[in-house]
PDB file of C-alpha atoms and ligand atoms in Angstrom:
ATOM      1  CA  MET A 288       0.096   0.100  -0.077  1.00  0.00           C
ATOM      2  CA  ASN A 289       2.732   2.327  -0.112  1.00  0.00           C
ATOM      3  CA  GLY A 290       3.089   2.622  -4.106  1.00  0.00           C
ATOM      4  CA  GLU A 291       2.723   6.003  -5.921  1.00  0.00           C
ATOM      5  CA  ALA A 292      -0.684   6.070  -7.784  1.00  0.00           C
ATOM      6  CA  GLU A 293      -0.376   4.681 -11.159  1.00  0.00           C
ATOM      7  CA  ALA A 294      -0.416   7.697 -13.529  1.00  0.00           C
ATOM      8  CA  VAL A 295      -2.701   9.348 -13.977  1.00  0.00           C
ATOM      9  CA  SER A 296      -5.023  10.305 -17.045  1.00  0.00           C
ATOM     10  CA  VAL A 297      -6.621  13.354 -17.035  1.00  0.00           C
ATOM     11  CA  PRO A 298      -9.859  13.358 -15.078  1.00  0.00           C
ATOM     12  CA  GLU A 299     -12.984  14.882 -16.433  1.00  0.00           C
ATOM     13  CA  VAL A 300     -14.995  17.465 -14.263  1.00  0.00           C
ATOM     14  CA  ILE A 301     -18.390  17.146 -13.309  1.00  0.00           C
ATOM     15  CA  VAL A 302     -20.369  20.583 -12.680  1.00  0.00           C
ATOM     16  CA  ALA A 303     -22.902  19.888  -9.750  1.00  0.00           C
ATOM     17  CA  LEU A 304     -25.985  21.695 -10.836  1.00  0.00           C
ATOM     18  CA  ASP A 305     -27.068  22.226  -7.262  1.00  0.00           C
ATOM     19  CA  TYR A 306     -29.795  24.504  -8.124  1.00  0.00           C
ATOM     20  CA  PRO A 307     -33.420  24.829  -6.641  1.00  0.00           C
ATOM     21  CA  ASP A 308     -35.115  24.980 -10.067  1.00  0.00           C
ATOM     22  CA  PRO A 309     -34.270  23.986 -13.623  1.00  0.00           C
ATOM     23  CA  GLU A 310     -34.385  27.558 -15.089  1.00  0.00           C
ATOM     24  CA  ALA A 311     -31.171  28.713 -12.913  1.00  0.00           C
ATOM     25  CA  ALA A 312     -29.496  25.394 -13.673  1.00  0.00           C
ATOM     26  CA  PHE A 313     -30.186  25.792 -17.270  1.00  0.00           C
ATOM     27  CA  GLU A 314     -28.627  29.299 -17.324  1.00  0.00           C
ATOM     28  CA  LEU A 315     -25.500  28.203 -16.173  1.00  0.00           C
ATOM     29  CA  VAL A 316     -25.423  25.075 -18.534  1.00  0.00           C
ATOM     30  CA  GLU A 317     -25.912  27.553 -21.482  1.00  0.00           C
ATOM     31  CA  ARG A 318     -22.728  29.296 -19.961  1.00  0.00           C
ATOM     32  CA  LEU A 319     -20.298  26.310 -20.129  1.00  0.00           C
ATOM     33  CA  PRO A 320     -19.080  24.700 -23.101  1.00  0.00           C
ATOM     34  CA  GLU A 321     -20.757  21.742 -24.831  1.00  0.00           C
ATOM     35  CA  GLY A 322     -19.742  18.459 -24.007  1.00  0.00           C
ATOM     36  CA  THR A 323     -19.313  19.316 -20.111  1.00  0.00           C
ATOM     37  CA  TRP A 324     -20.231  16.603 -17.462  1.00  0.00           C
ATOM     38  CA  TYR A 325     -23.174  17.692 -15.085  1.00  0.00           C
ATOM     39  CA  LYS A 326     -24.296  16.257 -12.028  1.00  0.00           C
ATOM     40  CA  VAL A 327     -27.956  16.337 -11.274  1.00  0.00           C
ATOM     41  CA  GLY A 328     -28.776  15.678  -7.507  1.00  0.00           C
ATOM     42  CA  LEU A 329     -31.562  15.257  -5.110  1.00  0.00           C
ATOM     43  CA  GLU A 330     -32.450  18.700  -4.826  1.00  0.00           C
ATOM     44  CA  LEU A 331     -32.750  19.395  -8.729  1.00  0.00           C
ATOM     45  CA  PHE A 332     -34.300  16.198  -9.642  1.00  0.00           C
ATOM     46  CA  THR A 333     -36.962  16.276  -7.158  1.00  0.00           C
ATOM     47  CA  ARG A 334     -38.061  19.560  -8.465  1.00  0.00           C
ATOM     48  CA  GLY A 335     -37.517  19.385 -12.138  1.00  0.00           C
ATOM     49  CA  GLY A 336     -37.824  15.557 -12.505  1.00  0.00           C
ATOM     50  CA  PRO A 337     -37.027  13.323 -15.677  1.00  0.00           C
ATOM     51  CA  PRO A 338     -37.331  16.237 -18.105  1.00  0.00           C
ATOM     52  CA  VAL A 339     -34.423  17.999 -16.569  1.00  0.00           C
ATOM     53  CA  VAL A 340     -32.174  14.975 -17.240  1.00  0.00           C
ATOM     54  CA  ARG A 341     -33.782  14.180 -20.791  1.00  0.00           C
ATOM     55  CA  ARG A 342     -33.099  17.586 -21.862  1.00  0.00           C
ATOM     56  CA  LEU A 343     -29.430  17.787 -21.107  1.00  0.00           C
ATOM     57  CA  VAL A 344     -29.075  14.036 -22.720  1.00  0.00           C
ATOM     58  CA  ASP A 345     -30.982  15.359 -25.498  1.00  0.00           C
ATOM     59  CA  GLU A 346     -28.890  18.505 -25.765  1.00  0.00           C
ATOM     60  CA  GLY A 347     -25.826  15.939 -25.906  1.00  0.00           C
ATOM     61  CA  ARG A 348     -24.290  16.700 -22.371  1.00  0.00           C
ATOM     62  CA  HIS A 349     -23.122  13.897 -20.095  1.00  0.00           C
ATOM     63  CA  VAL A 350     -25.234  13.324 -17.138  1.00  0.00           C
ATOM     64  CA  PHE A 351     -24.146  11.895 -13.415  1.00  0.00           C
ATOM     65  CA  LEU A 352     -27.728  11.434 -11.862  1.00  0.00           C
ATOM     66  CA  ASP A 353     -26.640  11.646  -7.943  1.00  0.00           C
ATOM     67  CA  LEU A 354     -29.729   9.952  -6.300  1.00  0.00           C
ATOM     68  CA  LYS A 355     -27.823   7.926  -3.813  1.00  0.00           C
ATOM     69  CA  LEU A 356     -30.332   4.888  -4.240  1.00  0.00           C
ATOM     70  CA  HIS A 357     -30.980   2.993  -1.132  1.00  0.00           C
ATOM     71  CA  ASP A 358     -33.845   0.688  -0.947  1.00  0.00           C
ATOM     72  CA  ILE A 359     -34.895  -2.968  -1.196  1.00  0.00           C
ATOM     73  CA  PRO A 360     -33.182  -4.827  -4.470  1.00  0.00           C
ATOM     74  CA  ASN A 361     -35.995  -4.987  -6.416  1.00  0.00           C
ATOM     75  CA  THR A 362     -36.894  -1.100  -5.991  1.00  0.00           C
ATOM     76  CA  VAL A 363     -33.456   0.021  -6.834  1.00  0.00           C
ATOM     77  CA  ALA A 364     -33.075  -2.082  -9.739  1.00  0.00           C
ATOM     78  CA  GLY A 365     -36.469  -0.540 -11.064  1.00  0.00           C
ATOM     79  CA  ALA A 366     -34.903   2.838 -10.514  1.00  0.00           C
ATOM     80  CA  THR A 367     -31.973   1.814 -11.897  1.00  0.00           C
ATOM     81  CA  ARG A 368     -33.353   0.686 -15.138  1.00  0.00           C
ATOM     82  CA  ALA A 369     -35.295   3.798 -15.341  1.00  0.00           C
ATOM     83  CA  ALA A 370     -32.264   5.783 -15.191  1.00  0.00           C
ATOM     84  CA  ALA A 371     -30.397   3.987 -17.755  1.00  0.00           C
ATOM     85  CA  ALA A 372     -33.243   4.383 -19.948  1.00  0.00           C
ATOM     86  CA  MET A 373     -32.803   8.204 -19.891  1.00  0.00           C
ATOM     87  CA  GLY A 374     -29.372   7.604 -20.883  1.00  0.00           C
ATOM     88  CA  VAL A 375     -27.292   8.832 -17.631  1.00  0.00           C
ATOM     89  CA  ARG A 376     -23.685   7.862 -17.742  1.00  0.00           C
ATOM     90  CA  LEU A 377     -23.205   7.857 -13.949  1.00  0.00           C
ATOM     91  CA  LEU A 378     -25.472   6.739 -11.457  1.00  0.00           C
ATOM     92  CA  THR A 379     -25.152   6.582  -7.534  1.00  0.00           C
ATOM     93  CA  LEU A 380     -26.320   4.460  -4.541  1.00  0.00           C
ATOM     94  CA  HIS A 381     -25.536   3.698  -1.487  1.00  0.00           C
ATOM     95  CA  ALA A 382     -22.993   1.030  -0.777  1.00  0.00           C
ATOM     96  CA  SER A 383     -24.639   0.416   2.616  1.00  0.00           C
ATOM     97  CA  GLY A 384     -27.619  -0.844   0.917  1.00  0.00           C
ATOM     98  CA  GLY A 385     -25.689  -4.196   1.155  1.00  0.00           C
ATOM     99  CA  GLU A 386     -24.756  -6.914  -1.342  1.00  0.00           C
ATOM    100  CA  ALA A 387     -28.139  -8.199  -2.708  1.00  0.00           C
ATOM    101  CA  MET A 388     -29.125  -4.237  -3.363  1.00  0.00           C
ATOM    102  CA  LEU A 389     -25.704  -3.437  -5.430  1.00  0.00           C
ATOM    103  CA  ARG A 390     -25.817  -6.869  -7.531  1.00  0.00           C
ATOM    104  CA  ALA A 391     -29.771  -5.978  -8.209  1.00  0.00           C
ATOM    105  CA  ALA A 392     -28.856  -2.697  -9.897  1.00  0.00           C
ATOM    106  CA  SER A 393     -25.516  -3.834 -11.601  1.00  0.00           C
ATOM    107  CA  ASP A 394     -27.355  -6.799 -13.251  1.00  0.00           C
ATOM    108  CA  ALA A 395     -30.041  -3.935 -14.179  1.00  0.00           C
ATOM    109  CA  VAL A 396     -27.432  -1.984 -15.802  1.00  0.00           C
ATOM    110  CA  LEU A 397     -25.603  -4.567 -17.436  1.00  0.00           C
ATOM    111  CA  ASP A 398     -28.908  -5.948 -19.045  1.00  0.00           C
ATOM    112  CA  ALA A 399     -29.853  -2.199 -20.017  1.00  0.00           C
ATOM    113  CA  ASN A 400     -26.669  -1.747 -21.893  1.00  0.00           C
ATOM    114  CA  GLN A 401     -26.519  -4.736 -23.625  1.00  0.00           C
ATOM    115  CA  ARG A 402     -30.012  -4.159 -24.600  1.00  0.00           C
ATOM    116  CA  SER A 403     -30.227  -0.563 -25.629  1.00  0.00           C
ATOM    117  CA  GLY A 404     -26.462   0.441 -26.052  1.00  0.00           C
ATOM    118  CA  ALA A 405     -26.678   2.672 -23.508  1.00  0.00           C
ATOM    119  CA  ASP A 406     -23.427   3.485 -21.310  1.00  0.00           C
ATOM    120  CA  THR A 407     -24.383   3.548 -17.916  1.00  0.00           C
ATOM    121  CA  ARG A 408     -22.027   2.922 -15.064  1.00  0.00           C
ATOM    122  CA  LEU A 409     -22.642   2.561 -11.144  1.00  0.00           C
ATOM    123  CA  LEU A 410     -20.764   4.416  -8.543  1.00  0.00           C
ATOM    124  CA  ALA A 411     -21.510   3.335  -4.750  1.00  0.00           C
ATOM    125  CA  ILE A 412     -21.673   6.036  -2.149  1.00  0.00           C
ATOM    126  CA  THR A 413     -19.128   5.150   0.770  1.00  0.00           C
ATOM    127  CA  VAL A 414     -19.182   7.613   3.310  1.00  0.00           C
ATOM    128  CA  LEU A 415     -20.277  11.062   2.361  1.00  0.00           C
ATOM    129  CA  THR A 416     -17.439  13.612   2.239  1.00  0.00           C
ATOM    130  CA  SER A 417     -19.314  15.779   4.987  1.00  0.00           C
ATOM    131  CA  LEU A 418     -18.959  13.199   7.620  1.00  0.00           C
ATOM    132  CA  ASP A 419     -15.731  12.796   9.630  1.00  0.00           C
ATOM    133  CA  ASP A 420     -14.313   9.993  12.436  1.00  0.00           C
ATOM    134  CA  ALA A 421     -16.698  11.661  14.946  1.00  0.00           C
ATOM    135  CA  SER A 422     -19.946  12.250  12.956  1.00  0.00           C
ATOM    136  CA  LEU A 423     -19.487   8.866  11.384  1.00  0.00           C
ATOM    137  CA  SER A 424     -19.339   7.001  15.074  1.00  0.00           C
ATOM    138  CA  SER A 425     -22.354   8.995  16.345  1.00  0.00           C
ATOM    139  CA  VAL A 426     -24.250   7.194  13.409  1.00  0.00           C
ATOM    140  CA  MET A 427     -22.582   3.998  13.552  1.00  0.00           C
ATOM    141  CA  GLY A 428     -21.377   3.389  16.978  1.00  0.00           C
ATOM    142  CA  GLU A 429     -17.628   3.852  18.445  1.00  0.00           C
ATOM    143  CA  GLY A 430     -14.919   2.908  16.475  1.00  0.00           C
ATOM    144  CA  SER A 431     -16.431   3.206  13.128  1.00  0.00           C
ATOM    145  CA  GLY A 432     -13.642   4.947  11.446  1.00  0.00           C
ATOM    146  CA  VAL A 433     -14.030   6.853   8.147  1.00  0.00           C
ATOM    147  CA  GLU A 434     -11.009   5.029   6.596  1.00  0.00           C
ATOM    148  CA  GLN A 435     -11.910   1.757   7.510  1.00  0.00           C
ATOM    149  CA  ALA A 436     -15.557   1.898   6.261  1.00  0.00           C
ATOM    150  CA  VAL A 437     -14.742   3.367   2.858  1.00  0.00           C
ATOM    151  CA  GLY A 438     -12.316   0.248   2.232  1.00  0.00           C
ATOM    152  CA  ARG A 439     -15.224  -2.281   3.385  1.00  0.00           C
ATOM    153  CA  LEU A 440     -18.049  -0.360   1.421  1.00  0.00           C
ATOM    154  CA  ALA A 441     -15.672  -0.091  -2.074  1.00  0.00           C
ATOM    155  CA  GLY A 442     -14.547  -3.653  -1.566  1.00  0.00           C
ATOM    156  CA  LEU A 443     -18.167  -4.752  -1.131  1.00  0.00           C
ATOM    157  CA  ALA A 444     -19.131  -2.607  -4.238  1.00  0.00           C
ATOM    158  CA  ARG A 445     -16.514  -3.938  -6.488  1.00  0.00           C
ATOM    159  CA  GLU A 446     -17.494  -7.413  -5.511  1.00  0.00           C
ATOM    160  CA  SER A 447     -21.105  -6.778  -6.401  1.00  0.00           C
ATOM    161  CA  GLY A 448     -20.162  -5.393  -9.993  1.00  0.00           C
ATOM    162  CA  VAL A 449     -20.705  -1.711  -9.090  1.00  0.00           C
ATOM    163  CA  HIS A 450     -18.033   0.368 -11.551  1.00  0.00           C
ATOM    164  CA  GLY A 451     -16.688   2.789  -9.059  1.00  0.00           C
ATOM    165  CA  VAL A 452     -17.298   4.650  -5.798  1.00  0.00           C
ATOM    166  CA  VAL A 453     -17.692   8.407  -5.049  1.00  0.00           C
ATOM    167  CA  SER A 454     -15.347   9.302  -2.327  1.00  0.00           C
ATOM    168  CA  SER A 455     -13.157  11.868  -0.960  1.00  0.00           C
ATOM    169  CA  VAL A 456      -9.773  12.890  -2.487  1.00  0.00           C
ATOM    170  CA  GLY A 457      -8.131  11.714   0.445  1.00  0.00           C
ATOM    171  CA  GLU A 458      -9.394   7.870   0.203  1.00  0.00           C
ATOM    172  CA  CYS A 459      -9.005   7.760  -3.645  1.00  0.00           C
ATOM    173  CA  ARG A 460      -5.304   6.198  -3.447  1.00  0.00           C
ATOM    174  CA  ALA A 461      -6.394   3.562  -1.223  1.00  0.00           C
ATOM    175  CA  VAL A 462      -9.306   2.895  -3.046  1.00  0.00           C
ATOM    176  CA  LYS A 463      -7.232   2.446  -6.287  1.00  0.00           C
ATOM    177  CA  LEU A 464      -4.760   0.192  -4.748  1.00  0.00           C
ATOM    178  CA  ALA A 465      -7.285  -2.191  -3.064  1.00  0.00           C
ATOM    179  CA  CYS A 466     -10.113  -2.134  -6.049  1.00  0.00           C
ATOM    180  CA  GLY A 467      -7.553  -1.777  -8.748  1.00  0.00           C
ATOM    181  CA  PRO A 468      -7.065   1.186 -11.552  1.00  0.00           C
ATOM    182  CA  ASP A 469      -9.995   0.378 -13.347  1.00  0.00           C
ATOM    183  CA  PHE A 470     -12.245   0.713 -10.562  1.00  0.00           C
ATOM    184  CA  LEU A 471     -13.346   4.449 -10.766  1.00  0.00           C
ATOM    185  CA  VAL A 472     -13.202   7.010  -8.227  1.00  0.00           C
ATOM    186  CA  VAL A 473     -15.193  10.096  -8.289  1.00  0.00           C
ATOM    187  CA  THR A 474     -14.126  12.747  -5.906  1.00  0.00           C
ATOM    188  CA  PRO A 475     -16.169  15.832  -4.499  1.00  0.00           C
ATOM    189  CA  GLY A 476     -14.998  18.312  -1.787  1.00  0.00           C
ATOM    190  CA  ILE A 477     -12.822  19.933  -4.364  1.00  0.00           C
ATOM    191  CA  ARG A 478     -11.773  23.546  -3.603  1.00  0.00           C
ATOM    192  CA  LEU A 479      -9.340  25.633  -5.648  1.00  0.00           C
ATOM    193  CA  SER A 480      -6.682  27.084  -3.328  1.00  0.00           C
ATOM    194  CA  GLY A 481      -7.417  29.848  -1.155  1.00  0.00           C
ATOM    195  CA  GLU A 482     -11.264  28.784  -1.207  1.00  0.00           C
ATOM    196  CA  GLY A 483     -13.001  27.963   1.869  1.00  0.00           C
ATOM    197  CA  ALA A 484     -14.326  24.313   2.781  1.00  0.00           C
ATOM    198  CA  GLN A 485     -17.770  25.551   3.560  1.00  0.00           C
ATOM    199  CA  ASP A 486     -19.886  22.623   4.948  1.00  0.00           C
ATOM    200  CA  GLN A 487     -17.036  19.900   3.414  1.00  0.00           C
ATOM    201  CA  LYS A 488     -15.212  18.573   6.020  1.00  0.00           C
ATOM    202  CA  ARG A 489     -12.619  16.572   3.750  1.00  0.00           C
ATOM    203  CA  VAL A 490     -11.593  18.905   0.704  1.00  0.00           C
ATOM    204  CA  ALA A 491      -8.722  18.818  -1.918  1.00  0.00           C
ATOM    205  CA  THR A 492      -7.443  21.008  -4.816  1.00  0.00           C
ATOM    206  CA  PRO A 493      -8.043  19.750  -8.477  1.00  0.00           C
ATOM    207  CA  ALA A 494      -4.394  18.803  -8.879  1.00  0.00           C
ATOM    208  CA  VAL A 495      -4.068  16.678  -5.774  1.00  0.00           C
ATOM    209  CA  ALA A 496      -7.072  14.790  -6.669  1.00  0.00           C
ATOM    210  CA  LYS A 497      -5.638  14.209 -10.102  1.00  0.00           C
ATOM    211  CA  SER A 498      -2.292  13.019  -8.503  1.00  0.00           C
ATOM    212  CA  ALA A 499      -4.201  10.567  -6.088  1.00  0.00           C
ATOM    213  CA  GLY A 500      -6.006   8.853  -9.157  1.00  0.00           C
ATOM    214  CA  ALA A 501      -9.308  10.499  -9.247  1.00  0.00           C
ATOM    215  CA  ASP A 502     -11.151   9.708 -12.453  1.00  0.00           C
ATOM    216  CA  PHE A 503     -13.967  12.632 -12.057  1.00  0.00           C
ATOM    217  CA  LEU A 504     -13.840  15.726  -9.860  1.00  0.00           C
ATOM    218  CA  VAL A 505     -17.280  16.984  -8.867  1.00  0.00           C
ATOM    219  CA  VAL A 506     -17.246  20.532  -8.785  1.00  0.00           C
ATOM    220  CA  GLY A 507     -20.297  22.207  -7.535  1.00  0.00           C
ATOM    221  CA  ARG A 508     -19.958  25.588  -5.746  1.00  0.00           C
ATOM    222  CA  SER A 509     -16.237  26.647  -7.128  1.00  0.00           C
ATOM    223  CA  ILE A 510     -17.822  26.769 -10.441  1.00  0.00           C
ATOM    224  CA  THR A 511     -21.390  27.606 -10.174  1.00  0.00           C
ATOM    225  CA  ARG A 512     -21.178  30.711  -7.530  1.00  0.00           C
ATOM    226  CA  ALA A 513     -18.153  31.857  -9.426  1.00  0.00           C
ATOM    227  CA  ASP A 514     -18.547  35.375 -11.275  1.00  0.00           C
ATOM    228  CA  ASP A 515     -17.285  33.450 -14.399  1.00  0.00           C
ATOM    229  CA  PRO A 516     -18.371  29.735 -14.382  1.00  0.00           C
ATOM    230  CA  SER A 517     -16.795  29.240 -17.611  1.00  0.00           C
ATOM    231  CA  ALA A 518     -13.440  30.659 -16.395  1.00  0.00           C
ATOM    232  CA  ALA A 519     -13.712  28.988 -13.184  1.00  0.00           C
ATOM    233  CA  LEU A 520     -14.130  25.433 -15.202  1.00  0.00           C
ATOM    234  CA  GLU A 521     -11.143  26.321 -17.455  1.00  0.00           C
ATOM    235  CA  ARG A 522      -8.945  27.107 -14.330  1.00  0.00           C
ATOM    236  CA  ILE A 523      -9.736  23.389 -12.838  1.00  0.00           C
ATOM    237  CA  ARG A 524      -9.605  22.061 -16.407  1.00  0.00           C
ATOM    238  CA  ALA A 525      -5.906  23.608 -16.829  1.00  0.00           C
ATOM    239  CA  GLU A 526      -4.962  22.683 -13.423  1.00  0.00           C
ATOM    240  CA  VAL A 527      -5.555  18.767 -14.213  1.00  0.00           C
ATOM    241  CA  GLY A 528      -4.778  18.937 -17.774  1.00  0.00           C
TER     242      GLY A 528
HETATM  243  O1  C5P B 655     -20.398  22.910  -3.845  1.00  0.00           O
HETATM  244  P1  C5P B 655     -19.492  21.486  -3.562  1.00  0.00           P
HETATM  245  O2  C5P B 655     -18.425  21.483  -4.739  1.00  0.00           O
HETATM  246  O3  C5P B 655     -19.001  21.276  -2.188  1.00  0.00           O
HETATM  247  O4  C5P B 655     -20.577  20.538  -4.069  1.00  0.00           O
HETATM  248  C1  C5P B 655     -20.010  18.948  -3.884  1.00  0.00           C
HETATM  249  C2  C5P B 655     -21.101  18.525  -4.723  1.00  0.00           C
HETATM  250  O5  C5P B 655     -20.661  16.922  -4.376  1.00  0.00           O
HETATM  251  C3  C5P B 655     -22.559  18.732  -4.014  1.00  0.00           C
HETATM  252  O6  C5P B 655     -23.434  18.252  -5.220  1.00  0.00           O
HETATM  253  C4  C5P B 655     -22.445  17.414  -3.212  1.00  0.00           C
HETATM  254  O7  C5P B 655     -24.099  16.894  -2.982  1.00  0.00           O
HETATM  255  C5  C5P B 655     -21.859  15.926  -3.813  1.00  0.00           C
HETATM  256  N1  C5P B 655     -21.292  14.981  -3.026  1.00  0.00           N
HETATM  257  C6  C5P B 655     -20.419  15.257  -1.952  1.00  0.00           C
HETATM  258  N2  C5P B 655     -19.947  14.197  -1.281  1.00  0.00           N
HETATM  259  C7  C5P B 655     -20.147  13.008  -1.674  1.00  0.00           C
HETATM  260  C8  C5P B 655     -21.155  12.674  -2.396  1.00  0.00           C
HETATM  261  C9  C5P B 655     -21.681  13.821  -3.308  1.00  0.00           C
HETATM  262  O8  C5P B 655     -20.385  16.392  -1.673  1.00  0.00           O
HETATM  263  N3  C5P B 655     -19.889  11.987  -0.904  1.00  0.00           N
END
C-alpha cells in the first residue's frame, strides 16, 4: 500500500447543478462549453424530474444522476433501469444498501447496456465527505472510522459488480490500490487553493485529486458561484490537464 498512484489520466470535471429550479440550472449550462458533464442531484431532480435529465441528454451533455439510491433490491433495480433508459452515464447508490441491492442494480445496468447500447455506470457512495470520524461514530457506533468504512464499502461494491465509488480525495489512492486502477473513483470536496471548505470536512485541490488518481472531479460552488463559471471550469481543467 505504499506505491505511488499509477499515473494518471486527465480527470473529467463534472459540474454539480445544485440549484432549486431547472431554469437557474440551464442558465448555467448555457454558459459552459458543450460536452461538459453535469451532476443532477436530489434537489434539482426533485424539482424538475426526468425532463431535466432528458433535456441535458438530448442536448448532448453527459449526466451524472446523483440520486444515492438506497432501498430493497427490487426497487433499486427498477430505478436503475429507469435511469439507464434516460441515458444517464453515471448513477449513484449507497454501498451500505448491501450486496443484494448492489448486485440487483449492477445486473439491471448490465442488462440495459446490452439491450439498448446505453453506457451507464454505477457508483457506490461509501461515506459522505461531510462526515468525519466523530460524526460517523455518532451514526454507526464507536470505532467506526471513515477510512475503514470506505475500504470495506468500496470492496463490497466492487465485488457486487459496481463500477466505482464516490469518495473524498483522501481515500482515493487507497481505493485504487485496493480495488484496481479500472475501478472508478469520483471525488467531490474539490476546492481551488484559497477557497474555504464551506460545509465539506475533507477538501482537496484539483491537482491533488488528479495525483491521487481520481477519474472524475465533482465541482459545485467553485464553478456555480463564480463570477465567471466558464473561466472557473477552464482554470480547473488547466490544473488537471
Ligand atoms: O459545492 P460543492 O463543490 O461542495 O459540491 C459538492 C457536490 O458533490 C454536491 O453536489 C454534493 O452533493 C456532492 N457530494 C459530496 N460528497 C459526496 C457525494 C456527493 O459532496 N460524498
